[in-house]
Amino acid sequence: SQQGEEDPQALSIQEGENATMNCSYKTSINNLQWYRQNSGRGLVHLILIRSNEREKHSGRLRVTLDTSKKSSSLLITASRAADTASYFCAFRAGGTSYGKLTFGQGTILTVHP
Amino acid sequence: DGGITQSPKYLFRKEGQNVTLSCEQNLNHDAMYWYRQDPGQGLRLIYYSQIVNDFQKGDIAEGYSVSREKKESFPLTVTSAQKNPTAFYLCASSIWGAGQGYTFGSGTRLTVV
């Protein structure tokens, strides 16, 4: 399968702790994106990191990309109960149509108050 | 406000029926996409369209059909040939290109009764 693999599948932490989610993929990529999905809702684009970038920050989010290992991680610092959601990585798999994204299976994050 | 609207939010289908899910965007995006999400799963691509009057099959197009007569609209028909249609359907749009994030609608939950 060309889908990304994310781990852990589920993560449960206390408010204030950091949450780290990992994504691995098998093809060359142009960029990797992270999305958030609240239960029963659509996905919201969080951050995009290009293949020539190694790290990117946006507020409490930090994304890293290691193209040699074909992996990325999303770190949420000082988590809040409102961060409870599913998080998905997405990328354009090599050889597929320009612009078409492939999504990972997602990590379910639960932040306890 | 610019955005992407899916309707209805909930849809019930009797076996043997065709049903059509609506997706409208006012973001002036060229590309539109339909994904299917099953419980606890990632997103799988059904169809996508780069421009008006053109669309391509995704990974799981069997039993589905689409049209793209207007830039703003990309309706999805779930036909009676789709044997397991119960799922959460997500529509998205983007500027066509490898470096672009998607904007998602809020989804339609389809249940076969």
mmCIF file of C-alpha atoms in Angstrom:
data_model
loop_
_atom_site.group_PDB
_atom_site.id
_atom_site.type_symbol
_atom_site.label_atom_id
_atom_site.label_comp_id
_atom_site.label_asym_id
_atom_site.label_seq_id
_atom_site.Cartn_x
_atom_site.Cartn_y
_atom_site.Cartn_z
ATOM 1 C CA SER A 1 0.000 0.000 0.000
ATOM 2 C CA GLN A 2 1.171 3.528 -0.692
ATOM 3 C CA GLN A 3 -0.639 4.859 2.363
ATOM 4 C CA GLY A 4 1.431 6.332 5.113
ATOM 5 C CA GLU A 5 1.774 4.559 8.391
ATOM 6 C CA GLU A 6 1.353 6.483 11.605
ATOM 7 C CA ASP A 7 2.248 5.560 15.118
ATOM 8 C CA PRO A 8 1.108 5.362 17.700
ATOM 9 C CA GLN A 9 -2.444 4.557 16.620
ATOM 10 C CA ALA A 10 -3.657 6.150 19.853
ATOM 11 C CA LEU A 11 -2.010 8.427 22.406
ATOM 12 C CA SER A 12 -3.383 9.468 25.778
ATOM 13 C CA ILE A 13 -1.677 12.221 27.783
ATOM 14 C CA GLN A 14 -2.340 14.816 30.479
ATOM 15 C CA GLU A 15 -2.807 18.493 29.789
ATOM 16 C CA GLY A 16 0.517 20.291 29.686
ATOM 17 C CA GLU A 17 2.464 17.300 28.389
ATOM 18 C CA ASN A 18 3.945 17.103 24.906
ATOM 19 C CA ALA A 19 2.492 14.797 22.257
ATOM 20 C CA THR A 20 4.577 13.258 19.495
ATOM 21 C CA MET A 21 3.134 11.469 16.479
ATOM 22 C CA ASN A 22 5.142 9.781 13.754
ATOM 23 C CA CYS A 23 4.486 9.144 10.086
ATOM 24 C CA SER A 24 6.404 6.878 7.711
ATOM 25 C CA TYR A 25 6.012 6.571 3.975
ATOM 26 C CA LYS A 26 7.523 4.475 1.207
ATOM 27 C CA THR A 27 7.913 6.734 -1.823
ATOM 28 C CA SER A 28 9.718 9.925 -2.703
ATOM 29 C CA ILE A 29 7.692 13.002 -1.819
ATOM 30 C CA ASN A 30 7.494 16.653 -2.724
ATOM 31 C CA ASN A 31 6.077 17.709 0.611
ATOM 32 C CA LEU A 32 4.397 16.257 3.659
ATOM 33 C CA GLN A 33 1.377 17.773 5.355
ATOM 34 C CA TRP A 34 -0.355 17.292 8.686
ATOM 35 C CA TYR A 35 -4.085 17.573 9.246
ATOM 36 C CA ARG A 36 -6.317 17.500 12.293
ATOM 37 C CA GLN A 37 -9.815 16.016 12.484
ATOM 38 C CA ASN A 38 -12.219 16.552 15.347
ATOM 39 C CA SER A 39 -14.696 13.729 15.827
ATOM 40 C CA GLY A 40 -17.310 13.658 13.066
ATOM 41 C CA ARG A 41 -15.885 16.695 11.290
ATOM 42 C CA GLY A 42 -13.781 17.491 8.255
ATOM 43 C CA LEU A 43 -10.009 17.737 8.295
ATOM 44 C CA VAL A 44 -8.172 20.984 8.954
ATOM 45 C CA HIS A 45 -4.786 21.676 7.389
ATOM 46 C CA LEU A 46 -2.166 22.326 10.092
ATOM 47 C CA ILE A 47 1.246 22.578 8.492
ATOM 48 C CA LEU A 48 3.183 21.699 5.340
ATOM 49 C CA ILE A 49 6.880 20.859 5.191
ATOM 50 C CA ARG A 50 8.710 20.653 1.888
ATOM 51 C CA SER A 51 11.156 17.900 1.037
ATOM 52 C CA ASN A 52 14.120 20.294 1.262
ATOM 53 C CA GLU A 53 13.151 21.388 4.785
ATOM 54 C CA ARG A 54 14.078 19.503 7.947
ATOM 55 C CA GLU A 55 12.034 21.304 10.569
ATOM 56 C CA LYS A 56 9.141 23.732 10.673
ATOM 57 C CA HIS A 57 7.279 25.465 13.482
ATOM 58 C CA SER A 58 3.796 26.909 13.771
ATOM 59 C CA GLY A 59 2.704 28.041 17.218
ATOM 60 C CA ARG A 60 2.810 24.982 19.486
ATOM 61 C CA LEU A 61 3.401 22.658 16.534
ATOM 62 C CA ARG A 62 6.799 21.427 15.437
ATOM 63 C CA VAL A 63 7.188 19.186 12.409
ATOM 64 C CA THR A 64 10.352 17.390 11.368
ATOM 65 C CA LEU A 65 11.060 15.571 8.131
ATOM 66 C CA ASP A 66 13.794 13.023 7.479
ATOM 67 C CA THR A 67 13.668 12.101 3.793
ATOM 68 C CA SER A 68 16.517 9.582 4.179
ATOM 69 C CA LYS A 69 14.402 7.622 6.654
ATOM 70 C CA LYS A 70 11.140 8.501 4.885
ATOM 71 C CA SER A 71 9.603 9.686 8.111
ATOM 72 C CA SER A 72 8.100 12.739 9.732
ATOM 73 C CA SER A 73 7.033 13.630 13.228
ATOM 74 C CA LEU A 74 4.517 16.104 14.624
ATOM 75 C CA LEU A 75 5.148 17.472 18.103
ATOM 76 C CA ILE A 76 2.445 19.362 19.971
ATOM 77 C CA THR A 77 3.912 21.138 22.963
ATOM 78 C CA ALA A 78 2.070 22.026 26.170
ATOM 79 C CA SER A 79 -1.026 20.147 25.048
ATOM 80 C CA ARG A 80 -4.537 21.249 25.933
ATOM 81 C CA ALA A 81 -7.798 19.338 26.223
ATOM 82 C CA ALA A 82 -8.896 21.135 23.044
ATOM 83 C CA ASP A 83 -6.080 19.364 21.145
ATOM 84 C CA THR A 84 -8.024 16.101 21.478
ATOM 85 C CA ALA A 85 -8.538 14.949 17.882
ATOM 86 C CA SER A 86 -7.217 12.615 15.213
ATOM 87 C CA TYR A 87 -4.080 13.705 13.391
ATOM 88 C CA PHE A 88 -3.217 12.604 9.868
ATOM 89 C CA CYS A 89 -0.122 12.954 7.761
ATOM 90 C CA ALA A 90 -0.552 13.308 4.000
ATOM 91 C CA PHE A 91 1.822 13.338 1.064
ATOM 92 C CA ARG A 92 1.949 13.083 -2.689
ATOM 93 C CA ALA A 93 3.242 9.617 -3.456
ATOM 94 C CA GLY A 94 5.901 9.379 -6.143
ATOM 95 C CA GLY A 95 4.560 8.674 -9.618
ATOM 96 C CA THR A 96 1.008 9.784 -8.882
ATOM 97 C CA SER A 97 -0.778 12.755 -10.336
ATOM 98 C CA TYR A 98 0.557 16.127 -9.424
ATOM 99 C CA GLY A 99 -1.348 17.473 -6.417
ATOM 100 C CA LYS A 100 -3.135 14.279 -5.351
ATOM 101 C CA LEU A 101 -2.568 13.480 -1.663
ATOM 102 C CA THR A 102 -2.298 10.115 0.053
ATOM 103 C CA PHE A 103 -3.279 10.054 3.733
ATOM 104 C CA GLY A 104 -1.974 8.013 6.623
ATOM 105 C CA GLN A 105 -4.181 6.016 8.981
ATOM 106 C CA GLY A 106 -4.111 8.652 11.690
ATOM 107 C CA THR A 107 -3.226 8.947 15.366
ATOM 108 C CA ILE A 108 -6.020 9.478 17.877
ATOM 109 C CA LEU A 109 -4.837 11.929 20.525
ATOM 110 C CA THR A 110 -6.685 12.262 23.818
ATOM 111 C CA VAL A 111 -5.613 15.026 26.193
ATOM 112 C CA HIS A 112 -7.015 14.685 29.706
ATOM 113 C CA PRO A 113 -7.693 17.879 31.674
ATOM 114 C CA ASP B 1 -16.481 33.726 4.148
ATOM 115 C CA GLY B 2 -14.872 31.404 1.636
ATOM 116 C CA GLY B 3 -15.302 27.738 2.246
ATOM 117 C CA ILE B 4 -16.513 24.368 1.109
ATOM 118 C CA THR B 5 -20.002 23.109 1.894
ATOM 119 C CA GLN B 6 -21.181 19.534 1.915
ATOM 120 C CA SER B 7 -24.808 18.507 2.147
ATOM 121 C CA PRO B 8 -26.623 16.789 3.592
ATOM 122 C CA LYS B 9 -24.799 16.142 6.860
ATOM 123 C CA TYR B 10 -26.578 12.794 7.289
ATOM 124 C CA LEU B 11 -28.028 10.620 4.537
ATOM 125 C CA PHE B 12 -29.840 7.324 4.669
ATOM 126 C CA ARG B 13 -30.014 5.063 1.653
ATOM 127 C CA LYS B 14 -32.135 2.039 1.017
ATOM 128 C CA GLU B 15 -30.455 -0.869 -0.672
ATOM 129 C CA GLY B 16 -30.626 -0.568 -4.443
ATOM 130 C CA GLN B 17 -30.929 3.220 -4.422
ATOM 131 C CA ASN B 18 -28.594 5.776 -5.930
ATOM 132 C CA VAL B 19 -27.897 8.824 -3.788
ATOM 133 C CA THR B 20 -26.054 12.048 -4.580
ATOM 134 C CA LEU B 21 -23.854 13.953 -2.151
ATOM 135 C CA SER B 22 -23.391 17.649 -2.765
ATOM 136 C CA CYS B 23 -20.099 19.570 -2.558
ATOM 137 C CA GLU B 24 -19.841 23.286 -3.310
ATOM 138 C CA GLN B 25 -16.850 25.619 -2.867
ATOM 139 C CA ASN B 26 -16.444 29.373 -3.245
ATOM 140 C CA LEU B 27 -12.665 29.418 -2.862
ATOM 141 C CA ASN B 28 -12.019 29.621 -6.620
ATOM 142 C CA HIS B 29 -10.044 26.381 -6.356
ATOM 143 C CA ASP B 30 -9.452 24.453 -9.569
ATOM 144 C CA ALA B 31 -9.108 21.022 -7.976
ATOM 145 C CA MET B 32 -11.710 19.078 -6.039
ATOM 146 C CA TYR B 33 -11.591 15.650 -4.415
ATOM 147 C CA TRP B 34 -13.826 13.030 -2.842
ATOM 148 C CA TYR B 35 -12.549 10.781 -0.066
ATOM 149 C CA ARG B 36 -14.170 7.994 1.870
ATOM 150 C CA GLN B 37 -13.397 7.417 5.552
ATOM 151 C CA ASP B 38 -14.364 4.247 7.407
ATOM 152 C CA PRO B 39 -14.384 4.088 11.230
ATOM 153 C CA GLY B 40 -10.896 4.328 12.658
ATOM 154 C CA GLN B 41 -9.383 4.485 9.204
ATOM 155 C CA GLY B 42 -7.566 6.987 7.066
ATOM 156 C CA LEU B 43 -8.964 8.583 3.937
ATOM 157 C CA ARG B 44 -9.212 6.759 0.631
ATOM 158 C CA LEU B 45 -9.521 8.688 -2.614
ATOM 159 C CA ILE B 46 -12.635 8.028 -4.702
ATOM 160 C CA TYR B 47 -12.428 10.609 -7.514
ATOM 161 C CA TYR B 48 -10.660 13.871 -8.181
ATOM 162 C CA SER B 49 -10.968 16.677 -10.682
ATOM 163 C CA GLN B 50 -8.279 19.097 -11.753
ATOM 164 C CA ILE B 51 -10.470 21.323 -13.927
ATOM 165 C CA VAL B 52 -14.036 21.685 -15.082
ATOM 166 C CA ASN B 53 -15.336 18.859 -17.285
ATOM 167 C CA ASP B 54 -12.451 16.592 -16.342
ATOM 168 C CA PHE B 55 -12.150 14.046 -13.557
ATOM 169 C CA GLN B 56 -10.061 10.983 -12.745
ATOM 170 C CA LYS B 57 -10.658 7.793 -10.802
ATOM 171 C CA GLY B 58 -8.972 7.456 -7.454
ATOM 172 C CA ASP B 59 -8.131 4.276 -5.583
ATOM 173 C CA ILE B 60 -11.706 3.111 -4.888
ATOM 174 C CA ALA B 61 -13.894 4.499 -7.715
ATOM 175 C CA GLU B 62 -16.010 1.366 -8.297
ATOM 176 C CA GLY B 63 -19.661 2.000 -7.493
ATOM 177 C CA TYR B 64 -19.285 5.786 -7.539
ATOM 178 C CA SER B 65 -19.719 8.456 -10.203
ATOM 179 C CA VAL B 66 -19.022 12.199 -10.338
ATOM 180 C CA SER B 67 -19.508 15.208 -12.577
ATOM 181 C CA ARG B 68 -17.734 18.555 -12.784
ATOM 182 C CA GLU B 69 -19.900 20.859 -14.869
ATOM 183 C CA LYS B 70 -19.062 23.960 -12.819
ATOM 184 C CA LYS B 71 -15.860 24.992 -11.090
ATOM 185 C CA GLU B 72 -17.724 25.418 -7.808
ATOM 186 C CA SER B 73 -19.482 22.056 -7.742
ATOM 187 C CA PHE B 74 -18.365 18.407 -7.610
ATOM 188 C CA PRO B 75 -21.291 16.111 -6.713
ATOM 189 C CA LEU B 76 -20.709 12.447 -5.892
ATOM 190 C CA THR B 77 -23.277 9.760 -6.708
ATOM 191 C CA VAL B 78 -23.147 6.547 -4.726
ATOM 192 C CA THR B 79 -24.727 3.966 -6.981
ATOM 193 C CA SER B 80 -26.417 0.678 -6.154
ATOM 194 C CA ALA B 81 -23.270 -1.023 -7.455
ATOM 195 C CA GLN B 82 -21.379 0.130 -4.355
ATOM 196 C CA LYS B 83 -21.776 -2.877 -2.100
ATOM 197 C CA ASN B 84 -20.688 -1.315 1.177
ATOM 198 C CA PRO B 85 -21.528 2.384 1.003
ATOM 199 C CA THR B 86 -21.927 3.084 4.719
ATOM 200 C CA ALA B 87 -19.109 5.522 5.501
ATOM 201 C CA PHE B 88 -18.164 9.145 6.122
ATOM 202 C CA TYR B 89 -17.621 11.029 2.854
ATOM 203 C CA LEU B 90 -15.344 14.039 2.697
ATOM 204 C CA CYS B 91 -15.024 16.545 -0.098
ATOM 205 C CA ALA B 92 -11.975 18.777 -0.424
ATOM 206 C CA SER B 93 -10.630 21.433 -2.735
ATOM 207 C CA SER B 94 -7.253 22.967 -3.448
ATOM 208 C CA ILE B 95 -5.217 24.992 -5.841
ATOM 209 C CA TRP B 96 -3.834 22.327 -8.187
ATOM 210 C CA GLY B 97 -0.205 21.755 -7.421
ATOM 211 C CA ALA B 98 2.133 19.664 -5.311
ATOM 212 C CA GLY B 99 2.726 22.348 -2.739
ATOM 213 C CA GLN B 100 -0.850 23.032 -1.733
ATOM 214 C CA GLY B 101 -2.922 22.049 1.261
ATOM 215 C CA TYR B 102 -6.521 20.968 1.026
ATOM 216 C CA THR B 103 -9.598 22.674 2.395
ATOM 217 C CA PHE B 104 -12.153 20.130 3.550
ATOM 218 C CA GLY B 105 -15.901 20.217 3.933
ATOM 219 C CA SER B 106 -17.548 19.013 7.130
ATOM 220 C CA GLY B 107 -18.516 15.660 5.637
ATOM 221 C CA THR B 108 -21.613 13.597 4.890
ATOM 222 C CA ARG B 109 -22.343 10.458 6.874
ATOM 223 C CA LEU B 110 -24.098 7.915 4.661
ATOM 224 C CA THR B 111 -25.891 4.939 6.184
ATOM 225 C CA VAL B 112 -27.571 2.098 4.366
ATOM 226 C CA VAL B 113 -30.866 1.085 5.974
#
